[in-house]
Amino acid sequence: MLTPGPLTTSERTKRAMLKDWGSWDGDFRAMTRRLRDQLLALIGPGAEAYDCVPIQGSGSYAVEAMLGSFVPRDGKVLVLANGAYGLRAAETVRYLGRGLVLVDKGDYLPPRGDEVAAILADDPSITHVLAIHCETSSGILNPIEEIAAATRAAGRKLLIDAMSAFGAVPLHPAELGCAAFVSSANKCIEGVPGFGFVIAEKAEIEAAKGNCHSLSLDVHAQWATMEKTGQWRFTPPTHVVAAFMEALAQHREEGGVAARGARYALNRDTVVSGMRGLGFETLLEDRWQSPVIVTFFCPSDAAFDFARFYEAMKAQGFIIYPGKLTVVDSFRIGCIGQMDSHIMTRVVEAARKALAEMGVASAAPPAAALEERKKLAA
Ligand SMILES: *Cc1c(COP(=O)(O)O)cnc(C)c1O
């Protein structure tokens, strides 16, 4: 699976789901404790000031829990969007009835620190900034340090959707001055889907009491119960948690965030150079490209048909991902999950065969796509 979560998981991770667990049982409670501790250990210096609160559901539930719990009812959030996940966060803020200022940079252009600083200076009523670390729609790694610096300088609070980056791209919330961030089980830690987690400053969690619009998504309430009883408030995804513990063990054995990030970066470099060799071009210039997922332009050759390309890749064992650009046709290849650069070499070979089957002579993108690409350089 060349998809950015759910993704390809290891045999060992899948096998961990063969045992049943009682949610109230001491062994499962101990597992929940280890889960929280091990996730906190990944955030580096200053981790003592933070705590980790797992939340049932997919990643979006954790985003909603973070926004609903930490933004007070009279708060106002500046959402920095450059793709579908940023827009989803803005939609979440609207649902919650919190104040919203949306900066929509379109399909992929990154929100920059100076823009954030200007908006915050203009609107003192903004209390929080929400940034997307890796915007999985395009694969861009947003400039989180400059966004954090501008937010810090203006004395506002930073919330980060680090869903698709955490575990492979370093994130040090204490250095950034980040109040809270979220990720989920089925991204770079390589677990199966079923829960997300919020990592937040303890002081923020304590102050969040009574803020939340939702019973099941209340981070403070979930945290208070976990602290007191060791249990999740409502039925936890027991098998998913057991699988995640195995995934975390493999993450450690591999060498942690640095090694995971290096493997994904090699996956990316292998697929990008191989696909460029076939004539394909990437949406993003290399310096913006995350090691998580890569957007390629569809070739301009009239013989190219994405549906056929998809099926031809699938027939060779690879599930790719449609693109999300509004301006030009594209598709995406995920670099995360239990796979290495040898697999990526086979992906390129499969793409070569798929093009030959369709009779595509050149995978070069249309001129409009290359014009698009220049915008980022500007
Ligand atoms: C995966 C992802 C989410 C959450 O999506 P779900 O479908 O709810 O799991 C949120 N933000 C980003 C950046 C993501 O990559």
mmCIF file of C-alpha atoms in Angstrom, residues 61-329:
data_model
loop_
_atom_site.group_PDB
_atom_site.id
_atom_site.type_symbol
_atom_site.label_atom_id
_atom_site.label_comp_id
_atom_site.label_asym_id
_atom_site.label_seq_id
_atom_site.Cartn_x
_atom_site.Cartn_y
_atom_site.Cartn_z
ATOM 1 C CA TYR A 61 -11.407 12.900 16.213
ATOM 2 C CA ALA A 62 -8.155 13.825 17.909
ATOM 3 C CA VAL A 63 -7.984 17.122 15.982
ATOM 4 C CA GLU A 64 -11.542 17.900 17.043
ATOM 5 C CA ALA A 65 -10.767 16.908 20.635
ATOM 6 C CA MET A 66 -7.727 19.210 20.682
ATOM 7 C CA LEU A 67 -9.591 22.186 19.213
ATOM 8 C CA GLY A 68 -12.712 21.661 21.316
ATOM 9 C CA SER A 69 -10.777 21.175 24.548
ATOM 10 C CA PHE A 70 -8.045 23.811 24.358
ATOM 11 C CA VAL A 71 -9.781 26.667 22.559
ATOM 12 C CA PRO A 72 -12.136 28.330 25.012
ATOM 13 C CA ARG A 73 -15.688 29.012 23.870
ATOM 14 C CA ASP A 74 -14.861 32.663 23.285
ATOM 15 C CA GLY A 75 -11.522 31.807 21.663
ATOM 16 C CA LYS A 76 -10.563 32.476 18.054
ATOM 17 C CA VAL A 77 -8.370 30.269 15.915
ATOM 18 C CA LEU A 78 -6.166 31.256 13.005
ATOM 19 C CA VAL A 79 -6.156 28.157 10.792
ATOM 20 C CA LEU A 80 -3.280 27.962 8.307
ATOM 21 C CA ALA A 81 -4.512 25.847 5.418
ATOM 22 C CA ASN A 82 -2.734 24.656 2.287
ATOM 23 C CA GLY A 83 -4.707 21.535 1.539
ATOM 24 C CA ALA A 84 -7.556 19.298 2.606
ATOM 25 C CA TYR A 85 -6.470 18.757 6.210
ATOM 26 C CA GLY A 86 -6.117 22.458 6.926
ATOM 27 C CA LEU A 87 -9.574 23.034 5.461
ATOM 28 C CA ARG A 88 -10.944 20.164 7.572
ATOM 29 C CA ALA A 89 -9.493 21.800 10.695
ATOM 30 C CA ALA A 90 -11.200 25.077 9.709
ATOM 31 C CA GLU A 91 -14.481 23.205 9.228
ATOM 32 C CA THR A 92 -14.021 21.675 12.670
ATOM 33 C CA VAL A 93 -13.561 25.116 14.231
ATOM 34 C CA ARG A 94 -16.789 26.226 12.499
ATOM 35 C CA TYR A 95 -18.676 23.206 13.853
ATOM 36 C CA LEU A 96 -17.403 23.990 17.325
ATOM 37 C CA GLY A 97 -18.729 27.518 17.045
ATOM 38 C CA ARG A 98 -15.324 29.001 17.906
ATOM 39 C CA GLY A 99 -14.073 32.123 16.169
ATOM 40 C CA LEU A 100 -12.188 31.390 12.962
ATOM 41 C CA VAL A 101 -9.736 33.235 10.752
ATOM 42 C CA LEU A 102 -8.840 31.080 7.780
ATOM 43 C CA VAL A 103 -5.742 31.611 5.701
ATOM 44 C CA ASP A 104 -6.238 29.435 2.645
ATOM 45 C CA LYS A 105 -3.069 29.194 0.570
ATOM 46 C CA GLY A 106 -4.677 26.906 -1.979
ATOM 47 C CA ASP A 107 -3.436 23.473 -2.937
ATOM 48 C CA TYR A 108 0.065 23.578 -1.511
ATOM 49 C CA LEU A 109 1.704 27.004 -1.076
ATOM 50 C CA PRO A 110 3.158 27.158 2.444
ATOM 51 C CA PRO A 111 1.950 29.654 5.065
ATOM 52 C CA ARG A 112 4.997 31.719 6.052
ATOM 53 C CA GLY A 113 6.081 33.184 9.369
ATOM 54 C CA ASP A 114 5.882 36.827 8.261
ATOM 55 C CA GLU A 115 2.270 36.371 7.087
ATOM 56 C CA VAL A 116 1.340 34.808 10.409
ATOM 57 C CA ALA A 117 3.039 37.639 12.285
ATOM 58 C CA ALA A 118 1.135 40.253 10.230
ATOM 59 C CA ILE A 119 -2.250 38.598 10.771
ATOM 60 C CA LEU A 120 -1.682 38.213 14.505
ATOM 61 C CA ALA A 121 -0.566 41.836 14.793
ATOM 62 C CA ASP A 122 -3.744 42.914 12.970
ATOM 63 C CA ASP A 123 -6.125 40.848 15.069
ATOM 64 C CA PRO A 124 -5.390 40.734 18.801
ATOM 65 C CA SER A 125 -8.545 38.667 19.398
ATOM 66 C CA ILE A 126 -6.917 35.583 17.839
ATOM 67 C CA THR A 127 -6.052 33.276 20.737
ATOM 68 C CA HIS A 128 -4.709 30.199 18.917
ATOM 69 C CA VAL A 129 -2.912 29.295 15.702
ATOM 70 C CA LEU A 130 -3.496 25.912 14.122
ATOM 71 C CA ALA A 131 -0.794 24.672 11.736
ATOM 72 C CA ILE A 132 -0.473 21.456 9.757
ATOM 73 C CA HIS A 133 3.025 19.991 10.029
ATOM 74 C CA CYS A 134 2.995 17.800 6.932
ATOM 75 C CA GLU A 135 -0.014 18.607 4.725
ATOM 76 C CA THR A 136 -0.664 15.111 3.418
ATOM 77 C CA SER A 137 -2.796 16.406 0.508
ATOM 78 C CA SER A 138 0.296 17.595 -1.360
ATOM 79 C CA GLY A 139 3.117 16.135 0.751
ATOM 80 C CA ILE A 140 4.530 19.533 1.710
ATOM 81 C CA LEU A 141 6.406 19.913 4.956
ATOM 82 C CA ASN A 142 5.178 23.261 6.253
ATOM 83 C CA PRO A 143 7.711 25.662 7.835
ATOM 84 C CA ILE A 144 6.648 24.922 11.386
ATOM 85 C CA GLU A 145 9.618 26.674 13.057
ATOM 86 C CA GLU A 146 8.857 30.061 11.503
ATOM 87 C CA ILE A 147 5.131 29.681 12.184
ATOM 88 C CA ALA A 148 5.930 28.777 15.800
ATOM 89 C CA ALA A 149 8.314 31.712 16.162
ATOM 90 C CA ALA A 150 5.690 34.176 14.891
ATOM 91 C CA THR A 151 3.028 32.680 17.178
ATOM 92 C CA ARG A 152 5.337 32.769 20.199
ATOM 93 C CA ALA A 153 6.411 36.345 19.506
ATOM 94 C CA ALA A 154 2.762 37.428 19.392
ATOM 95 C CA GLY A 155 1.990 35.627 22.653
ATOM 96 C CA ARG A 156 -0.620 33.279 21.140
ATOM 97 C CA LYS A 157 -0.953 29.537 21.523
ATOM 98 C CA LEU A 158 0.156 27.065 18.903
ATOM 99 C CA LEU A 159 -1.749 23.870 18.081
ATOM 100 C CA ILE A 160 -0.297 21.482 15.507
ATOM 101 C CA ASP A 161 -1.810 18.722 13.410
ATOM 102 C CA ALA A 162 1.292 16.546 13.203
ATOM 103 C CA MET A 163 -0.728 13.545 12.112
ATOM 104 C CA SER A 164 1.292 12.318 9.163
ATOM 105 C CA ALA A 165 4.725 13.523 10.344
ATOM 106 C CA PHE A 166 5.023 12.525 14.001
ATOM 107 C CA GLY A 167 7.394 9.631 14.518
ATOM 108 C CA ALA A 168 9.372 10.304 11.326
ATOM 109 C CA VAL A 169 9.931 14.077 11.286
ATOM 110 C CA PRO A 170 11.374 15.525 14.517
ATOM 111 C CA LEU A 171 8.921 17.650 16.489
ATOM 112 C CA HIS A 172 10.029 19.259 19.744
ATOM 113 C CA PRO A 173 6.976 21.012 21.178
ATOM 114 C CA ALA A 174 8.835 22.512 24.134
ATOM 115 C CA GLU A 175 11.320 24.258 21.818
ATOM 116 C CA LEU A 176 8.541 25.441 19.518
ATOM 117 C CA GLY A 177 6.421 26.608 22.440
ATOM 118 C CA CYS A 178 3.601 24.390 21.206
ATOM 119 C CA ALA A 179 0.596 24.046 23.537
ATOM 120 C CA ALA A 180 -0.673 20.817 21.999
ATOM 121 C CA PHE A 181 -0.347 18.603 18.946
ATOM 122 C CA VAL A 182 -2.009 15.456 17.644
ATOM 123 C CA SER A 183 -1.160 12.360 15.678
ATOM 124 C CA SER A 184 -2.714 8.934 15.229
ATOM 125 C CA ALA A 185 -1.932 5.232 15.388
ATOM 126 C CA ASN A 186 -1.924 4.522 11.670
ATOM 127 C CA LYS A 187 0.653 6.968 10.364
ATOM 128 C CA CYS A 188 4.424 7.036 10.925
ATOM 129 C CA ILE A 189 4.414 4.772 13.977
ATOM 130 C CA GLU A 190 2.919 2.169 11.611
ATOM 131 C CA GLY A 191 0.073 0.884 13.759
ATOM 132 C CA VAL A 192 -3.422 -0.002 12.588
ATOM 133 C CA PRO A 193 -6.251 2.584 12.663
ATOM 134 C CA GLY A 194 -8.406 3.038 15.758
ATOM 135 C CA PHE A 195 -7.162 5.882 17.923
ATOM 136 C CA GLY A 196 -5.368 9.196 17.889
ATOM 137 C CA PHE A 197 -3.475 10.952 20.639
ATOM 138 C CA VAL A 198 -3.118 14.462 21.938
ATOM 139 C CA ILE A 199 0.205 15.543 23.423
ATOM 140 C CA ALA A 200 -0.281 18.759 25.354
ATOM 141 C CA GLU A 201 1.283 20.855 28.057
ATOM 142 C CA LYS A 202 0.007 19.616 31.409
ATOM 143 C CA ALA A 203 -0.933 23.162 32.338
ATOM 144 C CA GLU A 204 -3.065 23.376 29.169
ATOM 145 C CA ILE A 205 -4.813 20.107 29.974
ATOM 146 C CA GLU A 206 -5.563 21.228 33.512
ATOM 147 C CA ALA A 207 -6.865 24.556 32.255
ATOM 148 C CA ALA A 208 -9.097 22.836 29.671
ATOM 149 C CA LYS A 209 -11.609 21.629 32.246
ATOM 150 C CA GLY A 210 -15.127 22.513 31.168
ATOM 151 C CA ASN A 211 -14.132 23.900 27.757
ATOM 152 C CA CYS A 212 -15.217 21.022 25.590
ATOM 153 C CA HIS A 213 -18.468 20.919 23.630
ATOM 154 C CA SER A 214 -18.372 17.124 23.467
ATOM 155 C CA LEU A 215 -18.418 14.453 26.152
ATOM 156 C CA SER A 216 -16.513 11.805 24.222
ATOM 157 C CA LEU A 217 -13.909 14.216 22.822
ATOM 158 C CA ASP A 218 -13.142 15.995 26.085
ATOM 159 C CA VAL A 219 -9.356 15.743 26.493
ATOM 160 C CA HIS A 220 -9.444 16.933 30.080
ATOM 161 C CA ALA A 221 -12.066 14.367 31.094
ATOM 162 C CA GLN A 222 -10.239 11.526 29.313
ATOM 163 C CA TRP A 223 -6.981 12.571 30.961
ATOM 164 C CA ALA A 224 -8.527 12.923 34.435
ATOM 165 C CA THR A 225 -10.004 9.415 34.207
ATOM 166 C CA MET A 226 -6.757 7.928 32.926
ATOM 167 C CA GLU A 227 -4.798 9.606 35.693
ATOM 168 C CA LYS A 228 -7.208 8.374 38.335
ATOM 169 C CA THR A 229 -8.076 4.856 37.196
ATOM 170 C CA GLY A 230 -5.595 4.019 34.440
ATOM 171 C CA GLN A 231 -8.570 3.315 32.179
ATOM 172 C CA TRP A 232 -9.931 4.919 29.064
ATOM 173 C CA ARG A 233 -13.342 6.479 29.784
ATOM 174 C CA PHE A 234 -15.218 4.459 27.177
ATOM 175 C CA THR A 235 -14.392 1.175 25.421
ATOM 176 C CA PRO A 236 -10.821 1.411 24.134
ATOM 177 C CA PRO A 237 -9.748 -0.200 20.837
ATOM 178 C CA THR A 238 -7.890 -2.901 22.794
ATOM 179 C CA HIS A 239 -6.475 -4.851 19.842
ATOM 180 C CA VAL A 240 -5.368 -1.644 18.150
ATOM 181 C CA VAL A 241 -3.531 -0.555 21.291
ATOM 182 C CA ALA A 242 -1.818 -3.953 21.576
ATOM 183 C CA ALA A 243 -0.747 -3.706 17.926
ATOM 184 C CA PHE A 244 0.468 -0.143 18.493
ATOM 185 C CA MET A 245 2.724 -1.276 21.361
ATOM 186 C CA GLU A 246 4.408 -3.713 18.969
ATOM 187 C CA ALA A 247 4.648 -0.950 16.363
ATOM 188 C CA LEU A 248 6.292 1.311 18.946
ATOM 189 C CA ALA A 249 8.771 -1.445 19.863
ATOM 190 C CA GLN A 250 9.728 -1.770 16.184
ATOM 191 C CA HIS A 251 10.031 2.010 15.906
ATOM 192 C CA ARG A 252 12.518 1.911 18.817
ATOM 193 C CA GLU A 253 14.416 -1.080 17.439
ATOM 194 C CA GLU A 254 14.745 0.648 14.079
ATOM 195 C CA GLY A 255 16.420 3.618 15.804
ATOM 196 C CA GLY A 256 13.521 5.934 16.650
ATOM 197 C CA VAL A 257 12.437 9.078 14.844
ATOM 198 C CA ALA A 258 15.793 9.660 13.081
ATOM 199 C CA ALA A 259 16.007 6.159 11.608
ATOM 200 C CA ARG A 260 12.342 6.055 10.654
ATOM 201 C CA GLY A 261 12.686 9.425 8.959
ATOM 202 C CA ALA A 262 15.833 8.263 7.143
ATOM 203 C CA ARG A 263 14.117 5.139 5.786
ATOM 204 C CA TYR A 264 11.155 7.178 4.553
ATOM 205 C CA ALA A 265 13.473 9.787 3.019
ATOM 206 C CA LEU A 266 15.291 7.031 1.116
ATOM 207 C CA ASN A 267 11.908 5.664 -0.026
ATOM 208 C CA ARG A 268 11.024 9.139 -1.263
ATOM 209 C CA ASP A 269 14.368 9.752 -2.971
ATOM 210 C CA THR A 270 14.206 6.374 -4.689
ATOM 211 C CA VAL A 271 10.695 6.870 -6.021
ATOM 212 C CA VAL A 272 11.295 10.506 -7.015
ATOM 213 C CA SER A 273 14.508 9.832 -8.927
ATOM 214 C CA GLY A 274 13.060 6.707 -10.535
ATOM 215 C CA MET A 275 9.851 8.428 -11.612
ATOM 216 C CA ARG A 276 11.805 11.434 -12.900
ATOM 217 C CA GLY A 277 13.788 8.938 -14.929
ATOM 218 C CA LEU A 278 10.499 7.945 -16.604
ATOM 219 C CA GLY A 279 9.744 11.588 -17.335
ATOM 220 C CA PHE A 280 7.370 12.272 -14.401
ATOM 221 C CA GLU A 281 7.749 15.485 -12.416
ATOM 222 C CA THR A 282 6.863 16.265 -8.814
ATOM 223 C CA LEU A 283 4.589 19.084 -7.730
ATOM 224 C CA LEU A 284 7.013 20.248 -5.062
ATOM 225 C CA GLU A 285 10.596 21.296 -5.325
ATOM 226 C CA ASP A 286 12.840 19.046 -3.294
ATOM 227 C CA ARG A 287 13.320 21.493 -0.419
ATOM 228 C CA TRP A 288 9.578 21.464 0.428
ATOM 229 C CA GLN A 289 9.059 17.763 -0.074
ATOM 230 C CA SER A 290 8.292 15.765 3.083
ATOM 231 C CA PRO A 291 9.442 12.154 3.390
ATOM 232 C CA VAL A 292 5.765 11.170 3.825
ATOM 233 C CA ILE A 293 4.058 11.316 0.437
ATOM 234 C CA VAL A 294 4.929 12.667 -3.018
ATOM 235 C CA THR A 295 2.578 14.311 -5.529
ATOM 236 C CA PHE A 296 3.365 13.628 -9.190
ATOM 237 C CA PHE A 297 1.740 15.385 -12.129
ATOM 238 C CA CYS A 298 -0.157 13.170 -14.536
ATOM 239 C CA PRO A 299 1.587 13.021 -17.939
ATOM 240 C CA SER A 300 0.222 15.243 -20.696
ATOM 241 C CA ASP A 301 0.379 12.363 -23.224
ATOM 242 C CA ALA A 302 -3.208 11.738 -24.427
ATOM 243 C CA ALA A 303 -2.717 7.986 -23.985
ATOM 244 C CA PHE A 304 -2.389 8.430 -20.199
ATOM 245 C CA ASP A 305 -5.507 7.593 -18.212
ATOM 246 C CA PHE A 306 -5.332 7.688 -14.410
ATOM 247 C CA ALA A 307 -7.998 5.005 -13.867
ATOM 248 C CA ARG A 308 -6.074 2.611 -16.135
ATOM 249 C CA PHE A 309 -2.766 3.546 -14.524
ATOM 250 C CA TYR A 310 -4.254 2.861 -11.093
ATOM 251 C CA GLU A 311 -5.547 -0.556 -12.163
ATOM 252 C CA ALA A 312 -2.255 -1.463 -13.847
ATOM 253 C CA MET A 313 -0.338 -0.541 -10.661
ATOM 254 C CA LYS A 314 -2.836 -2.486 -8.553
ATOM 255 C CA ALA A 315 -2.480 -5.553 -10.783
ATOM 256 C CA GLN A 316 1.260 -5.419 -9.997
ATOM 257 C CA GLY A 317 0.563 -5.254 -6.261
ATOM 258 C CA PHE A 318 0.667 -1.508 -5.585
ATOM 259 C CA ILE A 319 -2.183 0.692 -4.374
ATOM 260 C CA ILE A 320 -1.429 4.324 -5.221
ATOM 261 C CA TYR A 321 -3.404 7.391 -4.213
ATOM 262 C CA PRO A 322 -5.305 9.864 -6.402
ATOM 263 C CA GLY A 323 -4.128 13.472 -6.266
ATOM 264 C CA LYS A 324 -5.925 16.321 -4.542
ATOM 265 C CA LEU A 325 -4.820 19.286 -6.651
ATOM 266 C CA THR A 326 -7.614 21.420 -8.048
ATOM 267 C CA VAL A 327 -5.637 22.976 -10.898
ATOM 268 C CA VAL A 328 -3.881 20.099 -12.657
ATOM 269 C CA ASP A 329 -4.252 16.316 -12.625
#
